[in-house]
Amino acid sequence: MSIELESTRRALRDAVAQAEHAAELARLLAAAQSRLAEAESRAGEARELAEKLTEAEERLEDERTAVDKLRKELAEQRYQAEVANWKLSSIKVARWNRLGDAIKSGKNNPMRLAKGLKGATRPVKRPIAPKRKPVAGAGQGKDERPGAAFQATTSTRTLGGASFKLKPYRVPTGPNTRPHITAAVIADPHVEALLRYEWRQSTGFTPRDFARVLPQEVPHLLVVESVSQGPWAGELRGEPGQGLRALLAWCAERGIRTVFWHTQGDVSDYAAAAELFEHRFTTDLTVGWPRLQFGVQPRVHNPLPLAGGRIDRVLTLDQLLPGHLSYPDVLTSYRWPAAVDCPPGTPQWRLTELAACGTPIGDDPDTRRAHVALRRAYSGGTMTDRIDTMLEAVGLPSARATLDVSVLLVIPDATRMEHALAQLARQSGVVQAIVIGPDEAEQRARDMLPDADVVFRRLRPDLTVGAMLGHGLDLCEADLVAVMDPRDVYGGHYLTDLRRAFLFSTADIVGKAAFYAHLRKPQATLLKQPDAEYAYLPEIAGATLLARRNALREVGFADLTDGWDEVLMRQCRQDGVKVFSADRFGYVRVRDEDRWLLGAAHLVEYGSAEPHALI
C-alpha cells in the first residue's frame, strides 16, 4: 500500500512538473507570438518607411533634376545675354559702324567729319567673345564622357624589392563611335572598358534605382555581361532575381532590346537568367549560342607610349600584372616592359591586348616582330567590328564613320608610271584613285586597280605638283585622303597600318616622321628619326600624308613643286591642326642622293632598305 501511495505521489509530482513545464512553454510561446507579431508590425512599418524613403529619394532626385535644369536654363539665358551684349559692342567698334557715326555726326561740319573719319580708320580692339561657364550645382564636376571616371590610380611598380615610379597611361575620354545609340550596360570593368567607346553608355544603376536612373536617357538596348561582382551578380546566377525581372519588364514596356553576353563563369549558372533576354551571345566555343568574342578596343589597346618610355627589362606576366591592379592600371602596365614572357595557357584576349599595345611577347624585345603582332591583333577584329555584329543581330543601325581612302597620285614622269601604279595597286582600303599623269596612265591605272574608282586627269606641265594635288583634292570623295610619291616604295600593309592611327589618335593628319630611306648612288640605307614613332609632332613627310578630307581642304596645298609639304605642315601648326607620326615601317623614301638626309638620319647599312622597312 505504501509503495502504491509513493508511486501515486511521484506520478502526481511528475504531472505537476509537466503541467508547470507546459504552462511555462505556453507562456514562452505566447511571449514569442507577441514578439513575432510586434516584429511583423515593425517590419511592416520598416517597409512603409523604406517605401516612403524611396519616394522621398525620388522626389529629392526630381527636385535636384529640376533645380539643375533651372540652373542650366538661367546660365544659358545669362550666356545669351552676354552674347547679345558682345555682338552689340562688336557692332559699335566695327569700322563700318564708326564710319557711319562719323559721317552722321559730321555731315554739317567738315572739320568734325574729317576728324571723325580719321578716328574711325584707326584699329580698335574688338571685345572678347563670352564663353559658356560650368553650371554650379550638385552635378558639377561629373564628366559623362567615356573614360572620364576610369583612370589609373597606381603609379608605383615593384620589381625585386625596387620601386619604379610610372606616369600612368591616360585613358582617353572619347570620342564615341556611334553617338546616336545609347546602351545601358551591366558589366565588369574589363568588358565595360571594351564597350564604353562604342556608343553612349549608361552604367552604375542598381536593381533598386534603375527605374529612376535609366529614364534620364532612355537606352536603345540593354547589354548584360555574366558579371562576377557587384549588385547584379546575385540577380543573374541561379534563379533570376526580382530586380533583373523588373529591369527586363521595364525594357519590354519600352521596346528596348535586351542582350545577354556570357564572357566568364559556368554558363549553367547563368542559363536561367539568360533565357529571359531576347538575344544571347557567348565567348565560349562549347556553348551553342552565337559567338561574340572579345576584340581590340583601339582607344585603350594601342601603341601610344608611356611618358618616359619602356623599362629595359623582360618581365613575366606575374611581374607585370600583380593581382591588386585595376583595369586602368593594367593598361599602364601593358606599355611598361621591353617585352613580356607569357606562360602557356595565357588567355588569347590577354595576348591580343598586349600585342595591340605594341609590347613584344616572349623573351626577345624585337620591335619588328612586335609590329607584326600588333597588325595581327587588329586584323583579328576590333570591338567596333564586334558591336557591328551585335547590332545587326538585334536589328539596330550601326552607321559610323569609315576609313575608306582616296589616293592622290601625280606622275610627272612617264618612266615612273609602272612603278607608281604598282605601289598603289598593293594597297587595301582604296576606294578611289585620283591619277594625274601622262595619257597612257589612264588605261593602265584602270587595269591595275579594278576594284577602285579611277579618276584620271591629264598631266599639266604649266602647273606645280602642289597645284595639281589641290585640283585632285576637289575630286576626292572618301573620308580619308592619301598622297603618294611616284619615286618611293610602299609596302602592301602601308595604308592599313597608317589608317589604324585614326582609331586611337585625335589627329587630323597622320604620316611618318620616322622612316627608312635609300640613296641609290652610295647604296646607303638610312633611318630618319627612329624616336619619332607614335607621337604628335610638328611635321611628317609629305609622301606619307594621310588626312581627313575636310581638314585637308581647309589647309590646302601650296602652289609649289618642291616643298609643298613643308608649307602645309607650317600651316597646320598655325591653324592648330594635329599631326601624328605613326610607325617607321611600310615605306621607303628613294632618292639618288640627298645631303640633308645624310646629315639628319642614322646609317643602317649599305644595301637595300626594303628588308628593313617592308614587313
XYZ file of C-alpha atoms in Angstrom:
615
model
C 0.000 0.000 0.000
C 2.782 2.343 0.888
C 4.539 1.531 -2.382
C 1.424 2.344 -4.378
C 0.947 5.580 -2.397
C 4.533 6.595 -3.051
C 4.139 5.780 -6.739
C 0.987 7.848 -6.888
C 2.704 10.779 -5.175
C 5.614 10.508 -7.609
C 3.197 10.457 -10.557
C 1.381 13.468 -9.152
C 4.685 15.339 -8.741
C 5.657 14.449 -12.318
C 2.246 15.544 -13.535
C 2.533 18.839 -11.639
C 6.067 19.368 -13.014
C 4.898 18.621 -16.544
C 1.945 20.946 -16.070
C 4.253 23.650 -14.810
C 6.578 22.974 -17.738
C 3.640 23.086 -20.152
C 2.469 26.313 -18.562
C 5.977 27.750 -18.942
C 6.058 26.619 -22.587
C 2.649 28.175 -23.132
C 3.894 31.401 -21.564
C 7.031 31.360 -23.672
C 5.001 30.597 -26.806
C 2.636 33.439 -26.040
C 5.619 35.745 -25.489
C 7.230 34.565 -28.731
C 3.971 35.050 -30.621
C 3.695 38.510 -29.117
C 7.245 39.346 -30.139
C 6.636 37.882 -33.614
C 3.532 39.986 -34.015
C 5.460 43.001 -32.818
C 8.291 42.172 -35.250
C 5.824 41.776 -38.105
C 4.300 45.087 -37.166
C 7.722 46.702 -37.078
C 8.659 45.020 -40.389
C 5.516 46.476 -41.899
C 6.456 49.855 -40.514
C 10.000 49.401 -41.880
C 8.602 48.543 -45.305
C 6.396 51.602 -45.181
C 9.366 53.710 -44.092
C 11.502 52.195 -46.878
C 8.787 52.981 -49.408
C 8.496 56.491 -48.041
C 12.301 56.819 -48.133
C 12.371 55.644 -51.747
C 9.592 58.079 -52.618
C 11.441 60.839 -50.786
C 14.678 59.973 -52.627
C 12.831 60.002 -55.933
C 11.213 63.348 -55.094
C 14.595 64.688 -53.979
C 16.189 63.479 -57.216
C 13.352 65.026 -59.205
C 13.827 68.277 -57.295
C 17.570 68.162 -57.926
C 16.959 67.486 -61.611
C 14.501 70.371 -61.769
C 16.912 72.675 -59.933
C 19.786 71.636 -62.195
C 17.572 72.262 -65.215
C 16.652 75.718 -63.913
C 20.325 76.463 -63.227
C 21.226 75.421 -66.760
C 18.395 77.487 -68.239
C 19.416 80.506 -66.152
C 23.066 80.058 -67.132
C 22.070 79.758 -70.791
C 19.952 82.917 -70.578
C 22.860 84.781 -68.970
C 25.182 83.468 -71.661
C 22.815 84.524 -74.436
C 22.538 87.962 -72.833
C 26.345 88.203 -72.739
C 26.474 87.137 -76.386
C 23.909 89.810 -77.302
C 25.927 92.468 -75.449
C 29.117 91.223 -77.124
C 27.521 91.425 -80.565
C 26.277 94.937 -79.803
C 29.730 96.002 -78.578
C 31.341 94.403 -81.644
C 28.982 96.319 -83.926
C 29.769 99.573 -82.129
C 33.512 99.203 -82.595
C 33.242 97.844 -86.146
C 34.931 100.140 -88.679
C 31.863 100.463 -90.908
C 29.726 101.449 -87.913
C 32.238 104.040 -86.722
C 32.490 105.420 -90.243
C 28.709 105.721 -90.329
C 28.649 107.517 -86.976
C 31.392 109.889 -88.148
C 29.537 110.716 -91.362
C 26.269 111.220 -89.497
C 27.760 113.461 -86.803
C 29.886 115.475 -89.227
C 27.524 115.902 -92.163
C 27.134 119.632 -91.372
C 30.656 120.197 -90.079
C 33.564 119.347 -92.421
C 36.151 119.635 -89.643
C 34.253 117.254 -87.392
C 33.719 114.938 -90.366
C 37.433 114.811 -91.181
C 38.339 114.227 -87.530
C 35.661 111.539 -87.179
C 36.737 109.727 -90.352
C 40.356 109.779 -89.208
C 39.385 108.279 -85.857
C 37.152 105.667 -87.496
C 40.027 104.343 -89.605
C 42.166 103.584 -86.560
C 42.166 99.918 -85.483
C 40.149 99.257 -82.337
C 40.456 96.108 -80.262
C 37.273 94.086 -80.514
C 35.682 92.761 -77.325
C 36.395 89.171 -76.381
C 33.563 86.750 -77.105
C 31.974 85.266 -73.971
C 32.370 81.583 -73.161
C 29.924 79.223 -71.537
C 30.786 78.708 -67.893
C 30.302 75.468 -65.968
C 26.969 75.367 -64.190
C 27.334 75.234 -60.403
C 25.324 72.552 -58.665
C 25.296 69.046 -57.277
C 26.286 67.543 -60.593
C 29.206 69.910 -61.151
C 32.449 68.155 -61.926
C 30.790 64.962 -63.142
C 32.157 64.155 -66.565
C 29.927 61.820 -68.547
C 32.431 61.251 -71.359
C 33.656 57.660 -71.738
C 36.771 57.126 -69.661
C 36.335 60.296 -67.575
C 35.989 58.340 -64.305
C 38.131 55.425 -65.500
C 41.717 56.444 -64.867
C 44.764 54.675 -63.489
C 45.473 55.227 -59.804
C 48.545 53.089 -59.068
C 51.728 54.740 -60.366
C 54.287 52.616 -58.481
C 55.509 49.159 -59.509
C 57.865 46.917 -57.529
C 60.433 44.529 -59.021
C 62.894 42.591 -56.880
C 62.373 44.976 -53.975
C 62.997 48.077 -56.120
C 60.223 50.619 -56.710
C 59.578 52.236 -60.076
C 57.522 55.395 -60.488
C 55.379 55.442 -63.624
C 53.330 58.181 -65.171
C 50.012 56.363 -65.684
C 48.554 55.919 -69.134
C 45.774 58.452 -69.538
C 42.604 56.671 -70.607
C 41.000 58.780 -73.367
C 37.553 60.286 -72.811
C 36.274 59.710 -76.327
C 35.135 60.005 -78.936
C 32.149 57.681 -79.323
C 31.959 55.531 -82.436
C 28.140 55.643 -82.547
C 26.871 58.723 -80.661
C 23.348 58.079 -82.000
C 22.992 54.889 -79.895
C 22.581 54.719 -76.122
C 23.210 51.418 -74.330
C 22.529 50.512 -70.703
C 25.377 48.191 -69.698
C 25.881 45.874 -66.739
C 29.472 44.612 -66.937
C 32.705 44.059 -65.043
C 35.418 46.735 -65.512
C 37.230 44.853 -68.292
C 34.192 44.480 -70.549
C 32.969 47.964 -69.649
C 36.320 49.298 -70.924
C 35.837 47.431 -74.203
C 32.320 48.795 -74.740
C 32.412 52.359 -73.433
C 33.625 53.948 -76.690
C 31.195 52.146 -78.993
C 28.093 54.143 -78.024
C 26.679 56.442 -75.360
C 26.812 54.224 -72.300
C 24.780 54.215 -69.070
C 26.314 52.253 -66.185
C 26.248 52.186 -62.407
C 22.496 51.656 -61.964
C 21.370 49.025 -59.463
C 18.314 46.779 -59.004
C 16.962 49.410 -56.639
C 17.384 52.597 -58.675
C 17.355 51.612 -62.386
C 13.757 52.827 -62.808
C 14.887 56.271 -61.674
C 18.278 56.403 -63.434
C 17.586 54.999 -66.901
C 14.661 57.313 -67.846
C 17.111 60.245 -67.755
C 18.353 58.939 -71.117
C 16.253 56.007 -72.279
C 18.576 53.447 -73.902
C 18.119 51.717 -77.238
C 19.364 48.415 -75.846
C 20.381 46.704 -72.610
C 23.630 44.688 -72.589
C 24.272 42.456 -69.563
C 27.517 40.531 -69.102
C 27.859 37.443 -66.912
C 29.214 39.627 -64.104
C 31.049 38.098 -61.154
C 30.728 41.019 -58.751
C 28.544 43.994 -57.946
C 24.835 44.370 -57.135
C 23.681 42.448 -60.223
C 25.776 39.292 -59.711
C 23.251 37.747 -57.333
C 20.399 38.628 -59.699
C 21.969 36.678 -62.578
C 23.241 33.466 -61.001
C 20.853 30.596 -60.400
C 17.233 31.645 -60.127
C 16.849 35.131 -61.682
C 16.280 37.826 -59.068
C 13.284 40.106 -58.877
C 15.432 43.126 -59.717
C 16.509 41.541 -63.015
C 12.947 40.553 -63.857
C 11.774 44.087 -63.118
C 14.545 45.561 -65.305
C 13.673 43.314 -68.244
C 9.956 44.070 -67.829
C 10.793 47.792 -67.824
C 12.755 47.329 -71.070
C 9.952 45.274 -72.650
C 7.400 48.005 -71.928
C 9.555 50.498 -73.823
C 10.657 48.300 -76.723
C 14.306 48.242 -75.574
C 16.303 45.337 -76.997
C 17.958 43.094 -74.403
C 21.246 41.204 -74.827
C 22.978 38.740 -72.514
C 26.707 38.228 -73.141
C 28.324 35.222 -71.472
C 32.043 36.018 -71.082
C 33.093 34.151 -67.922
C 31.999 31.513 -65.432
C 29.991 28.337 -65.939
C 27.212 29.039 -68.400
C 24.839 26.817 -66.397
C 24.999 29.335 -63.533
C 23.530 31.990 -65.834
C 21.317 29.841 -68.068
C 18.003 30.617 -66.309
C 18.644 34.379 -66.388
C 19.875 34.265 -69.989
C 16.581 32.731 -71.137
C 14.797 35.947 -70.131
C 16.771 38.005 -72.707
C 15.840 38.457 -76.354
C 19.374 37.782 -77.590
C 22.251 35.727 -76.180
C 25.948 35.672 -77.134
C 28.959 33.835 -75.732
C 32.744 33.743 -75.914
C 32.725 30.005 -75.046
C 33.174 27.738 -78.069
C 31.427 24.862 -76.257
C 28.160 26.797 -75.803
C 25.551 26.674 -78.553
C 24.768 30.404 -78.586
C 26.016 32.818 -81.282
C 29.709 33.722 -80.865
C 30.779 37.200 -79.796
C 34.467 37.172 -78.929
C 36.460 39.969 -77.331
C 38.125 42.378 -79.749
C 40.764 45.057 -79.534
C 39.448 48.389 -78.269
C 41.677 50.866 -80.151
C 41.019 53.702 -77.697
C 42.867 51.818 -74.942
C 44.690 48.943 -76.696
C 47.146 50.865 -78.840
C 50.897 51.537 -79.119
C 50.782 55.038 -77.630
C 53.774 55.010 -75.245
C 54.042 55.946 -71.605
C 55.808 59.177 -70.754
C 59.361 58.067 -70.057
C 59.176 55.081 -72.381
C 59.695 51.421 -71.509
C 61.876 49.837 -68.869
C 64.791 47.874 -70.304
C 63.639 44.539 -68.876
C 61.754 41.449 -69.944
C 59.082 40.675 -67.322
C 56.980 37.639 -66.593
C 53.231 38.062 -66.709
C 53.046 37.747 -62.911
C 55.613 40.533 -62.505
C 53.752 42.699 -64.975
C 50.251 42.191 -63.579
C 50.123 41.660 -59.817
C 46.646 40.810 -58.593
C 45.814 44.165 -56.988
C 45.746 46.212 -60.216
C 42.529 47.745 -61.507
C 41.961 47.538 -65.258
C 43.106 51.152 -65.924
C 46.340 50.264 -64.106
C 46.621 47.146 -66.252
C 46.548 49.394 -69.331
C 49.516 51.289 -67.881
C 51.428 48.072 -67.171
C 50.900 46.803 -70.726
C 53.092 49.670 -72.013
C 55.874 49.427 -69.451
C 58.244 46.492 -70.183
C 60.613 45.879 -73.067
C 58.853 42.504 -73.523
C 56.596 40.099 -71.611
C 57.295 36.383 -71.263
C 53.804 34.843 -71.077
C 53.360 31.258 -69.826
C 51.415 28.589 -71.732
C 47.697 28.850 -71.131
C 47.615 32.664 -71.077
C 44.152 33.689 -72.361
C 44.161 34.701 -76.014
C 42.457 38.011 -75.246
C 45.295 38.898 -72.877
C 47.919 38.147 -75.529
C 45.952 40.175 -78.064
C 45.706 43.187 -75.762
C 49.451 43.074 -75.041
C 50.261 42.839 -78.745
C 47.876 45.697 -79.586
C 49.811 47.892 -77.142
C 52.988 47.258 -79.137
C 54.592 45.124 -76.416
C 56.776 42.238 -77.668
C 55.628 38.860 -76.352
C 58.441 36.443 -75.481
C 61.957 36.866 -74.140
C 63.203 38.956 -77.084
C 62.246 42.667 -77.321
C 62.110 42.645 -81.135
C 60.257 45.727 -82.432
C 59.781 44.261 -85.919
C 58.101 41.146 -84.551
C 56.064 43.311 -82.169
C 54.794 45.397 -85.089
C 53.674 42.274 -86.970
C 51.916 41.022 -83.821
C 50.193 44.408 -83.409
C 48.994 44.251 -87.006
C 47.706 40.701 -86.428
C 45.899 41.737 -83.231
C 43.969 44.427 -85.074
C 43.268 42.245 -88.101
C 41.633 39.740 -85.742
C 38.852 42.275 -85.164
C 38.165 45.321 -83.040
C 35.295 45.896 -80.639
C 33.778 48.141 -83.290
C 33.574 45.097 -85.575
C 32.072 43.015 -82.761
C 29.421 45.618 -81.979
C 28.548 45.826 -85.667
C 27.744 42.100 -85.427
C 25.694 42.577 -82.265
C 23.675 45.491 -83.611
C 22.951 43.669 -86.855
C 21.648 40.694 -84.854
C 19.354 42.811 -82.663
C 18.121 44.987 -85.542
C 19.694 48.363 -84.720
C 21.546 50.538 -87.262
C 25.340 50.650 -86.982
C 26.074 53.770 -89.000
C 29.591 55.081 -88.315
C 32.499 56.817 -89.996
C 34.647 54.745 -92.340
C 38.364 54.604 -93.034
C 37.969 54.455 -96.809
C 40.746 56.210 -98.718
C 41.054 58.347 -101.835
C 44.646 58.382 -103.100
C 46.208 61.362 -104.885
C 48.968 60.259 -107.248
C 50.749 62.756 -109.516
C 53.074 61.072 -112.065
C 55.157 63.819 -113.712
C 57.466 61.352 -115.480
C 56.196 58.517 -117.717
C 59.221 56.398 -116.784
C 57.901 56.168 -113.221
C 54.337 55.228 -114.196
C 54.602 51.436 -113.845
C 56.415 51.657 -110.518
C 53.983 54.227 -109.086
C 50.840 52.317 -110.100
C 52.314 49.064 -108.778
C 52.810 50.680 -105.342
C 49.210 51.898 -105.375
C 47.840 48.529 -106.504
C 49.368 46.879 -103.401
C 47.199 48.873 -101.005
C 43.901 47.845 -99.416
C 41.075 50.159 -98.416
C 41.443 52.332 -101.524
C 38.008 53.148 -102.930
C 39.128 55.941 -105.258
C 42.347 56.771 -107.081
C 42.923 60.257 -108.476
C 45.665 59.704 -111.049
C 47.261 62.740 -112.710
C 49.799 61.727 -115.326
C 50.572 61.065 -118.995
C 47.784 59.836 -121.289
C 48.891 56.207 -121.212
C 48.468 56.159 -117.411
C 44.650 56.221 -117.634
C 44.046 52.758 -119.082
C 46.990 51.288 -117.203
C 45.553 52.547 -113.916
C 42.140 51.061 -114.685
C 43.747 47.713 -115.499
C 45.833 47.646 -112.311
C 43.106 48.987 -109.989
C 39.964 47.050 -110.976
C 38.274 47.464 -107.578
C 38.802 51.226 -107.227
C 37.065 54.169 -108.853
C 39.829 55.595 -111.065
C 39.546 59.305 -111.864
C 42.134 60.353 -114.447
C 43.339 63.844 -115.265
C 45.959 64.667 -117.872
C 49.275 65.987 -116.617
C 49.615 69.777 -116.952
C 53.237 70.915 -117.228
C 52.170 74.509 -116.575
C 51.046 73.587 -113.041
C 53.151 72.762 -109.995
C 52.742 69.463 -108.170
C 51.045 71.302 -105.308
C 48.528 72.893 -107.685
C 47.714 69.529 -109.281
C 47.271 67.971 -105.833
C 44.880 70.806 -104.990
C 42.810 70.145 -108.124
C 42.829 66.426 -107.343
C 41.677 67.063 -103.775
C 38.473 68.626 -105.123
C 37.678 65.263 -106.776
C 38.189 63.131 -103.626
C 35.103 61.544 -102.085
C 36.378 59.174 -99.362
C 36.661 60.139 -95.701
C 40.488 59.959 -95.827
C 42.881 61.285 -98.484
C 46.398 59.922 -99.055
C 49.254 61.400 -101.075
C 51.774 59.000 -102.633
C 55.083 59.865 -104.323
C 55.835 58.005 -107.581
C 59.545 57.782 -106.680
C 59.100 55.921 -103.390
C 58.386 52.362 -102.266
C 55.235 51.459 -100.317
C 54.686 48.074 -98.690
C 51.471 46.111 -99.004
C 50.459 46.987 -95.424
C 51.382 50.675 -95.725
C 47.890 52.208 -95.868
C 46.374 49.625 -93.500
C 48.985 50.446 -90.852
C 48.616 54.177 -91.389
C 44.800 54.150 -91.270
C 44.948 52.372 -87.920
C 46.298 55.517 -86.267
C 42.927 57.235 -86.796
C 41.348 54.640 -84.487
C 43.344 55.741 -81.437
C 44.730 59.216 -82.139
C 42.879 62.534 -82.274
C 44.915 63.785 -85.233
C 43.519 65.137 -88.481
C 46.715 64.278 -90.374
C 48.738 61.089 -89.974
C 52.045 60.159 -91.598
C 55.630 59.193 -90.849
C 58.347 61.299 -89.284
C 60.325 58.106 -88.650
C 61.055 56.202 -91.852
C 63.680 54.344 -93.853
C 65.378 55.931 -96.863
C 67.578 54.559 -99.612
C 70.124 56.615 -101.547
C 70.959 54.966 -104.869
C 74.373 56.496 -105.583
C 76.058 55.474 -102.312
C 73.700 52.447 -101.963
C 73.049 53.542 -98.384
C 70.044 52.671 -96.241
C 69.205 55.282 -93.597
C 66.727 55.548 -90.734
C 65.369 59.009 -90.037
C 64.185 59.984 -86.535
C 63.777 56.497 -85.007
C 62.402 58.060 -81.801
C 59.563 59.815 -83.642
C 57.132 56.875 -83.694
C 53.622 57.151 -82.245
C 53.857 60.805 -81.302
C 52.202 64.134 -82.082
C 54.860 66.116 -83.940
C 55.172 69.387 -85.872
C 55.586 67.650 -89.233
C 55.664 64.393 -91.190
C 56.943 63.501 -94.656
C 54.575 64.724 -97.377
C 54.876 61.459 -99.307
C 53.333 59.646 -96.305
C 50.453 62.053 -95.752
C 47.045 60.568 -94.880
C 44.477 63.135 -93.772
C 40.828 63.641 -93.064
C 39.430 65.087 -96.260
C 37.675 68.101 -94.737
C 40.696 69.064 -92.633
C 42.998 68.818 -95.651
C 40.655 71.002 -97.703
C 40.776 73.697 -95.037
C 44.598 73.695 -95.024
C 45.079 73.210 -98.778
C 48.191 72.599 -100.893
C 50.778 75.289 -101.622
C 51.402 76.126 -105.290
C 54.872 74.570 -105.259
C 56.552 71.544 -106.773
C 59.256 71.146 -104.122
C 58.450 71.951 -100.503
C 54.648 71.931 -100.688
C 54.606 69.564 -97.705
C 56.761 71.911 -95.586
C 54.339 74.769 -96.254
C 51.374 72.510 -95.443
C 52.939 71.470 -92.119
C 53.645 75.106 -91.288
C 50.007 75.945 -91.959
C 48.916 73.074 -89.714
C 50.978 74.491 -86.860
C 49.457 77.932 -87.363
C 45.886 76.591 -87.517
C 46.284 74.134 -84.627
C 45.737 71.050 -86.817
C 47.029 67.951 -85.015
C 49.662 65.906 -86.879
C 50.560 62.377 -85.747
C 53.607 60.291 -86.647
C 52.901 56.555 -86.873
C 55.382 53.653 -87.108
C 58.578 53.521 -89.190
C 57.614 50.519 -91.305
C 55.964 50.063 -94.713
C 57.610 52.961 -96.564
C 60.991 53.746 -98.137
C 61.972 57.157 -99.422
C 64.089 56.634 -102.553
C 66.431 59.299 -103.951
C 69.630 59.239 -105.995
C 71.310 61.347 -103.331
C 70.171 63.618 -100.523
C 72.693 65.557 -98.456
C 70.023 66.620 -95.992
C 69.120 63.014 -95.261
C 72.774 62.041 -94.875
C 73.124 64.646 -92.163
C 69.807 64.022 -90.407
C 69.437 60.221 -90.416
C 71.238 57.160 -89.000
C 73.119 54.855 -91.330
C 71.649 51.344 -91.138
C 73.779 49.594 -93.751
C 74.974 49.729 -97.327
C 72.357 47.771 -99.227
C 68.627 47.589 -99.843
C 66.182 49.231 -97.396
C 63.226 47.004 -98.221
C 64.180 44.072 -95.913
C 64.232 46.540 -93.027
C 61.116 48.534 -93.858
C 58.700 46.182 -95.620
C 57.499 43.659 -93.057
